[in-house]
Coordinates of C-alpha atoms in Angstrom, one line a residue:
M270 CA -0.1 -0.1 0.0
P271 CA 1.3 3.5 -0.7
V272 CA 3.0 5.2 2.3
R273 CA 2.7 9.0 2.6
T274 CA 6.0 10.7 3.3
T275 CA 6.6 13.8 5.7
D276 CA 7.4 15.9 2.5
E277 CA 3.8 15.2 1.1
K278 CA 1.1 17.7 1.7
P279 CA -2.2 16.1 3.2
D280 CA -5.2 15.8 1.2
P281 CA -7.5 18.8 1.4
P282 CA -10.4 18.3 3.3
S283 CA -13.6 17.3 1.4
R284 CA -16.4 19.6 0.8
P285 CA -18.9 19.1 3.6
T286 CA -22.2 17.5 2.5
L287 CA -25.7 18.9 3.5
A288 CA -26.3 15.4 4.9
L289 CA -23.0 15.7 7.1
I290 CA -24.3 18.9 8.6
A291 CA -27.6 17.8 9.1
A292 CA -26.4 14.8 11.1
E293 CA -24.1 16.7 13.2
A294 CA -27.2 19.2 13.9
G295 CA -29.4 16.4 14.7
V296 CA -31.9 17.4 12.1
S297 CA -33.0 16.4 8.5
P298 CA -31.2 17.4 5.6
A299 CA -34.5 19.2 4.4
T300 CA -34.4 21.2 7.6
V301 CA -30.8 22.3 6.7
S302 CA -32.1 23.1 3.1
K303 CA -34.8 25.3 4.6
V304 CA -32.3 27.3 6.6
L305 CA -30.2 27.6 3.8
N306 CA -33.2 29.0 1.6
G307 CA -34.3 31.3 4.4
R308 CA -37.4 29.4 5.0
T309 CA -39.2 30.8 8.1
D310 CA -40.6 27.5 9.2
V311 CA -37.7 26.5 11.4
A312 CA -37.5 26.9 15.2
A313 CA -35.1 29.6 16.1
A314 CA -32.8 27.2 18.2
T315 CA -32.6 24.7 15.5
R316 CA -31.9 27.6 13.0
E317 CA -29.2 28.9 15.1
R318 CA -27.6 25.5 15.5
V319 CA -27.6 24.8 11.7
E320 CA -26.2 28.5 11.0
A321 CA -23.3 27.7 13.2
L322 CA -22.3 24.6 11.7
L323 CA -22.8 26.1 8.2
R324 CA -20.2 28.8 9.3
T325 CA -17.8 26.2 10.9
H326 CA -17.8 24.0 7.7
N327 CA -17.5 27.2 5.5
Y328 CA -20.5 25.7 3.7
P329 CA -20.9 27.8 0.5
G330 CA -24.8 27.6 0.5
P331 CA -26.4 30.9 -0.4
G332 CA -28.1 31.5 3.1
G333 CA -25.2 31.1 5.2
A334 CA -22.7 32.8 2.9
R335 CA -24.8 35.9 2.9
R336 CA -25.5 35.9 6.5
A337 CA -22.0 35.8 7.2
R338 CA -21.2 39.1 5.6
R339 CA -24.6 41.2 6.4
S340 CA -24.3 44.6 4.3
G341 CA -26.6 46.6 6.7
L342 CA -29.0 47.5 3.8
I343 CA -32.3 46.4 2.9
D344 CA -34.4 47.0 -0.3
L345 CA -37.8 48.8 -0.2
V346 CA -39.5 48.1 -3.5
L347 CA -42.6 50.3 -4.1
A348 CA -44.9 50.6 -7.1
G349 CA -44.5 54.3 -7.3
L350 CA -44.0 57.3 -4.9
D351 CA -47.0 59.4 -6.6
S352 CA -49.2 58.3 -3.8
P353 CA -49.1 59.7 -0.2
W354 CA -49.9 56.1 0.9
A355 CA -46.4 55.0 -0.4
V356 CA -44.7 58.0 1.4
E357 CA -46.3 57.0 4.8
I358 CA -45.1 53.3 4.3
L359 CA -41.7 54.7 3.4
R360 CA -41.7 56.7 6.6
G361 CA -42.4 53.8 8.9
V362 CA -39.7 51.5 7.1
E363 CA -37.1 54.3 7.2
A364 CA -37.7 55.2 10.9
E365 CA -37.5 51.5 12.2
C366 CA -34.3 50.8 10.2
A367 CA -32.7 53.8 11.4
E368 CA -33.2 52.7 15.0
H369 CA -31.1 49.5 14.1
G370 CA -28.7 51.1 12.1
T371 CA -29.6 49.7 8.9
G372 CA -29.7 51.5 5.5
V373 CA -33.0 51.5 2.9
V374 CA -32.4 51.4 -0.8
V375 CA -35.9 52.8 -2.4
S376 CA -36.7 51.0 -5.9
L377 CA -39.7 51.7 -8.0
V378 CA -41.3 49.3 -10.4
R379 CA -44.4 49.6 -12.2
E380 CA -46.7 46.7 -12.8
D381 CA -47.9 48.3 -16.1
D382 CA -44.4 48.6 -17.5
A383 CA -44.1 46.8 -20.8
R384 CA -40.4 45.4 -19.6
P385 CA -40.4 42.3 -17.4
P386 CA -40.2 43.2 -13.8
S387 CA -36.5 43.0 -12.5
W388 CA -37.0 44.1 -9.0
Q389 CA -35.9 40.6 -7.9
N390 CA -32.4 41.4 -9.0
L391 CA -31.9 44.3 -7.1
P392 CA -30.5 42.8 -3.8
A393 CA -27.6 41.3 -5.8
L394 CA -27.1 44.8 -7.2
H395 CA -27.1 46.4 -3.9
H396 CA -25.6 43.4 -1.8
S397 CA -28.5 44.1 0.4
D398 CA -29.7 41.4 2.9
G399 CA -33.3 41.5 2.3
V400 CA -36.5 42.9 0.5
I401 CA -39.5 44.8 1.7
L402 CA -42.1 44.4 -1.3
V403 CA -45.0 46.7 -1.3
T404 CA -48.4 46.0 -3.1
S405 CA -46.7 43.9 -5.8
R406 CA -47.5 40.4 -7.2
M407 CA -45.3 37.6 -6.0
T408 CA -44.6 34.6 -8.0
R409 CA -43.1 31.3 -7.0
R410 CA -40.2 31.9 -9.4
Q411 CA -39.6 35.3 -7.5
R412 CA -39.7 33.9 -4.2
D413 CA -37.4 31.0 -5.2
Q414 CA -34.9 33.3 -6.7
L415 CA -34.7 35.2 -3.4
A416 CA -34.4 32.1 -1.4
R417 CA -31.5 31.0 -3.4
A418 CA -29.7 33.9 -2.9
G419 CA -30.3 33.9 1.0
V420 CA -32.4 37.1 0.7
G421 CA -35.0 37.9 3.4
L422 CA -38.5 38.8 2.2
V423 CA -41.6 40.5 3.8
L424 CA -44.5 41.8 2.0
V425 CA -46.9 44.7 2.6
D426 CA -50.3 44.6 1.3
P427 CA -49.6 41.7 -1.2
V428 CA -51.6 41.7 -4.4
N429 CA -52.1 37.9 -4.5
L430 CA -52.2 35.4 -1.5
P431 CA -48.8 34.7 -0.6
D432 CA -47.5 31.3 0.6
N433 CA -47.9 30.4 4.3
D434 CA -44.0 30.7 4.7
I435 CA -43.8 34.1 3.6
A436 CA -44.1 36.9 6.0
S437 CA -46.6 39.7 5.3
V438 CA -48.1 42.8 6.7
G439 CA -51.5 44.2 6.1
A440 CA -54.4 45.8 7.7
T441 CA -57.9 44.3 8.6
N442 CA -59.7 45.5 5.4
W443 CA -62.7 43.4 5.8
A444 CA -63.5 45.1 9.2
G445 CA -62.6 48.3 7.7
G446 CA -65.1 48.0 4.6
M447 CA -67.7 46.8 7.1
S448 CA -67.3 49.8 9.5
A449 CA -67.5 52.2 6.7
T450 CA -70.6 50.8 5.5
E451 CA -72.3 50.3 8.9
H452 CA -71.7 54.0 9.5
L453 CA -73.5 55.1 6.3
I454 CA -76.3 52.7 7.0
G455 CA -76.7 53.9 10.6
L456 CA -77.3 57.5 9.1
G457 CA -80.1 56.2 6.8
H458 CA -78.4 55.6 3.6
R459 CA -79.8 52.6 1.6
R460 CA -78.3 53.3 -1.7
I461 CA -74.6 53.2 -1.0
G462 CA -72.0 53.1 -4.0
M463 CA -68.9 51.0 -3.6
I464 CA -65.6 51.9 -5.4
G465 CA -62.8 49.4 -5.0
G466 CA -59.3 49.2 -6.2
P467 CA -58.1 46.8 -8.8
A468 CA -60.7 44.0 -8.6
D469 CA -57.7 41.3 -8.3
M470 CA -56.2 42.8 -5.3
L471 CA -56.6 40.9 -2.0
C472 CA -57.1 44.4 -0.2
T473 CA -59.9 45.3 -2.7
Q474 CA -61.7 42.0 -2.2
A475 CA -61.9 42.2 1.4
R476 CA -63.0 45.9 1.7
V477 CA -65.9 44.9 -1.0
D478 CA -66.6 41.8 1.1
G479 CA -66.9 43.8 4.2
Y480 CA -69.3 46.5 2.5
R481 CA -71.5 43.4 1.1
T482 CA -71.6 41.8 4.8
A483 CA -72.7 45.4 6.1
L484 CA -75.4 45.3 3.7
E485 CA -76.5 41.9 4.4
R486 CA -76.7 42.1 8.0
A487 CA -78.9 45.3 7.6
G488 CA -81.2 43.4 5.4
I489 CA -80.3 45.3 2.2
E490 CA -80.0 43.6 -1.0
T491 CA -76.5 44.3 -2.7
D492 CA -77.1 46.0 -6.1
K493 CA -74.3 45.0 -8.4
D494 CA -75.0 48.4 -10.4
L495 CA -73.6 50.2 -7.3
V496 CA -70.1 48.2 -7.2
R497 CA -67.3 49.8 -9.2
Y498 CA -63.7 49.0 -9.5
G499 CA -61.2 51.7 -9.8
D500 CA -57.3 52.2 -9.5
F501 CA -57.0 53.6 -5.9
H502 CA -56.1 57.0 -7.4
H503 CA -58.0 60.2 -8.0
Q504 CA -58.8 59.5 -11.6
G505 CA -60.5 56.1 -11.0
G506 CA -62.6 57.6 -8.1
F507 CA -63.6 60.4 -10.3
A508 CA -64.6 58.2 -13.2
R509 CA -66.5 55.8 -11.2
T510 CA -68.2 58.2 -9.0
R511 CA -69.6 59.9 -12.4
E512 CA -70.8 56.6 -13.6
L513 CA -72.6 55.9 -10.2
L514 CA -74.2 59.4 -10.2
E515 CA -75.4 58.9 -13.9
L516 CA -77.6 55.8 -12.7
P517 CA -81.5 56.1 -12.9
D518 CA -81.4 55.6 -9.3
P519 CA -78.1 57.1 -8.0
P520 CA -76.6 56.4 -4.6
T521 CA -76.9 58.8 -1.9
A522 CA -73.6 58.0 -0.4
V523 CA -70.2 56.7 -1.7
F524 CA -67.8 54.3 0.1
A525 CA -64.5 54.9 -1.9
G526 CA -61.7 52.2 -1.3
S527 CA -59.0 54.7 -1.0
D528 CA -58.6 58.4 0.3
E529 CA -57.4 59.1 -3.2
Q530 CA -60.5 57.8 -4.8
A531 CA -62.8 59.7 -2.3
M532 CA -60.9 63.0 -3.6
G533 CA -61.9 61.9 -6.9
A534 CA -65.4 61.3 -5.9
Y535 CA -65.3 64.9 -4.4
Q536 CA -64.7 66.6 -7.9
A537 CA -67.4 64.3 -9.6
A538 CA -69.9 65.5 -7.1
R539 CA -69.0 69.1 -7.5
L540 CA -69.3 68.9 -11.2
A541 CA -72.7 67.4 -10.8
G542 CA -73.8 70.3 -8.7
L543 CA -74.0 68.2 -5.8
R544 CA -73.1 69.1 -2.0
I545 CA -71.1 67.1 0.3
P546 CA -72.4 65.8 2.6
E547 CA -76.0 67.4 2.1
D548 CA -76.6 65.6 -1.2
L549 CA -74.1 63.1 -1.2
S550 CA -72.0 61.5 1.7
V551 CA -68.5 60.2 0.9
V552 CA -66.2 57.8 3.0
G553 CA -62.6 56.9 2.2
F554 CA -60.1 54.6 3.4
D555 CA -56.6 55.1 4.6
D556 CA -56.7 58.3 6.8
L557 CA -53.9 60.2 4.7
P558 CA -52.6 63.3 6.3
T559 CA -54.7 65.5 3.7
C560 CA -58.1 64.2 4.9
E561 CA -58.4 66.6 7.6
W562 CA -57.7 69.6 5.4
L563 CA -60.3 68.7 2.4
S564 CA -63.6 70.8 2.3
P565 CA -65.4 69.2 4.1
P566 CA -63.0 67.1 6.2
L567 CA -63.2 63.3 5.1
T568 CA -64.8 60.5 7.0
T569 CA -62.5 57.7 6.4
V570 CA -61.3 54.4 7.7
R571 CA -57.9 54.8 9.2
Q572 CA -55.3 51.9 8.4
P573 CA -51.9 52.7 10.4
L574 CA -49.7 53.0 7.4
E575 CA -46.6 54.2 9.0
E576 CA -47.0 51.4 11.6
M577 CA -47.2 48.9 8.7
G578 CA -44.1 50.2 7.5
R579 CA -42.3 49.7 10.9
V580 CA -43.6 46.5 11.4
A581 CA -42.5 45.3 8.1
A582 CA -39.1 46.5 8.6
R583 CA -38.9 44.9 12.3
T584 CA -40.1 41.7 10.9
L585 CA -37.5 41.6 8.2
L586 CA -34.6 42.5 10.6
Q587 CA -35.9 39.6 12.9
L588 CA -35.7 37.2 10.1
L589 CA -32.2 38.3 9.1
D590 CA -31.4 37.6 12.7
G591 CA -32.8 34.0 12.5
R592 CA -35.7 34.8 14.4
P593 CA -38.9 33.8 12.3
P594 CA -42.3 35.6 13.3
L595 CA -44.7 33.7 15.3
T596 CA -47.3 34.2 12.5
P597 CA -46.4 34.9 9.0
R598 CA -49.4 37.1 8.4
V599 CA -49.8 40.3 10.7
E600 CA -52.9 42.4 10.2
L601 CA -53.1 45.8 12.1
A602 CA -56.3 47.1 13.1
T603 CA -58.4 49.6 11.1
D604 CA -60.8 52.1 12.8
L605 CA -63.3 54.6 11.5
R606 CA -62.5 58.5 11.8
V607 CA -65.9 60.3 11.4
R608 CA -65.6 63.8 10.2
A609 CA -68.1 66.2 8.1
S610 CA -68.3 64.4 4.8
T611 CA -71.1 62.1 5.9
A612 CA -74.8 62.9 6.9
P613 CA -78.1 61.6 6.6
P614 CA -79.5 61.2 3.1
P615 CA -81.5 64.2 1.9
S616 CA -84.9 62.4 2.6
E617 CA -83.7 61.7 6.2
E618 CA -82.9 65.4 7.1
R619 CA -84.9 66.9 9.5

């Protein structure tokens, strides 16, 4: 048999296998794979044990490699900054990250852009540790790409239903839609128009469902002609309100699925010669800072936008530290803020 001489160099150690690390950690290879891919469904103690072994063995997997060289940056990906809604989310993310010494790189992507979305490549360009994705669609391919790169991910108000292992932050949209509609019913309105956002968005569906539930509980049949879908912006609220006011039996109140759409409803009412709230009551959704300065001040459902941004950032930083959230989906409470844009319908005035 061959004999190694003292001048010969020892053979280099073989690359550690996933099975070897799993055996040393006392877990299955599938669990090690989950840690490598940034999955959240692994207990914190198990994750820490596996990550320590990954570092000890210098395993070249994506998750272990990235966590060993944290950049202190995260990407905040927005569909645009032309809305006060997005600015409030940004304010919360930046404030939370500043408290933890983490920088924020803001990127914009538009869903209607003819070019294919490329936001999932941004973390590699910035060498950032994670992504907060706001009101965008998430495909399995995009999720897998981030997981392979070991990039943490949190969604804010996702358009489509995310996988159970993806952390997301939103608001109680169904309860908000119901409270807005119940408020109008309590004032005596029976013809209530509903203007949602894009019909395929989860938050739109929840708010419309809340509207329908309130009508059903009050014994009021839902009139499909009174339910319209806009774009969450001024123009959508303006166009859909004009359509509602042109109906043979127009509504006496409009629940706009966003404050910006409510502002569009204000303009449509003025052009129709209607007074708010004497002739038409209007309720919004969001409670943007401008609501109190409208004429009249807008009754609206408040969702805590800045706090949503803070919670999203806090959740992402916890994930990057190997501490998965107790629940993947967080919904912050909404509440109705009654101001001067709602009143009894004309026939109910005393």
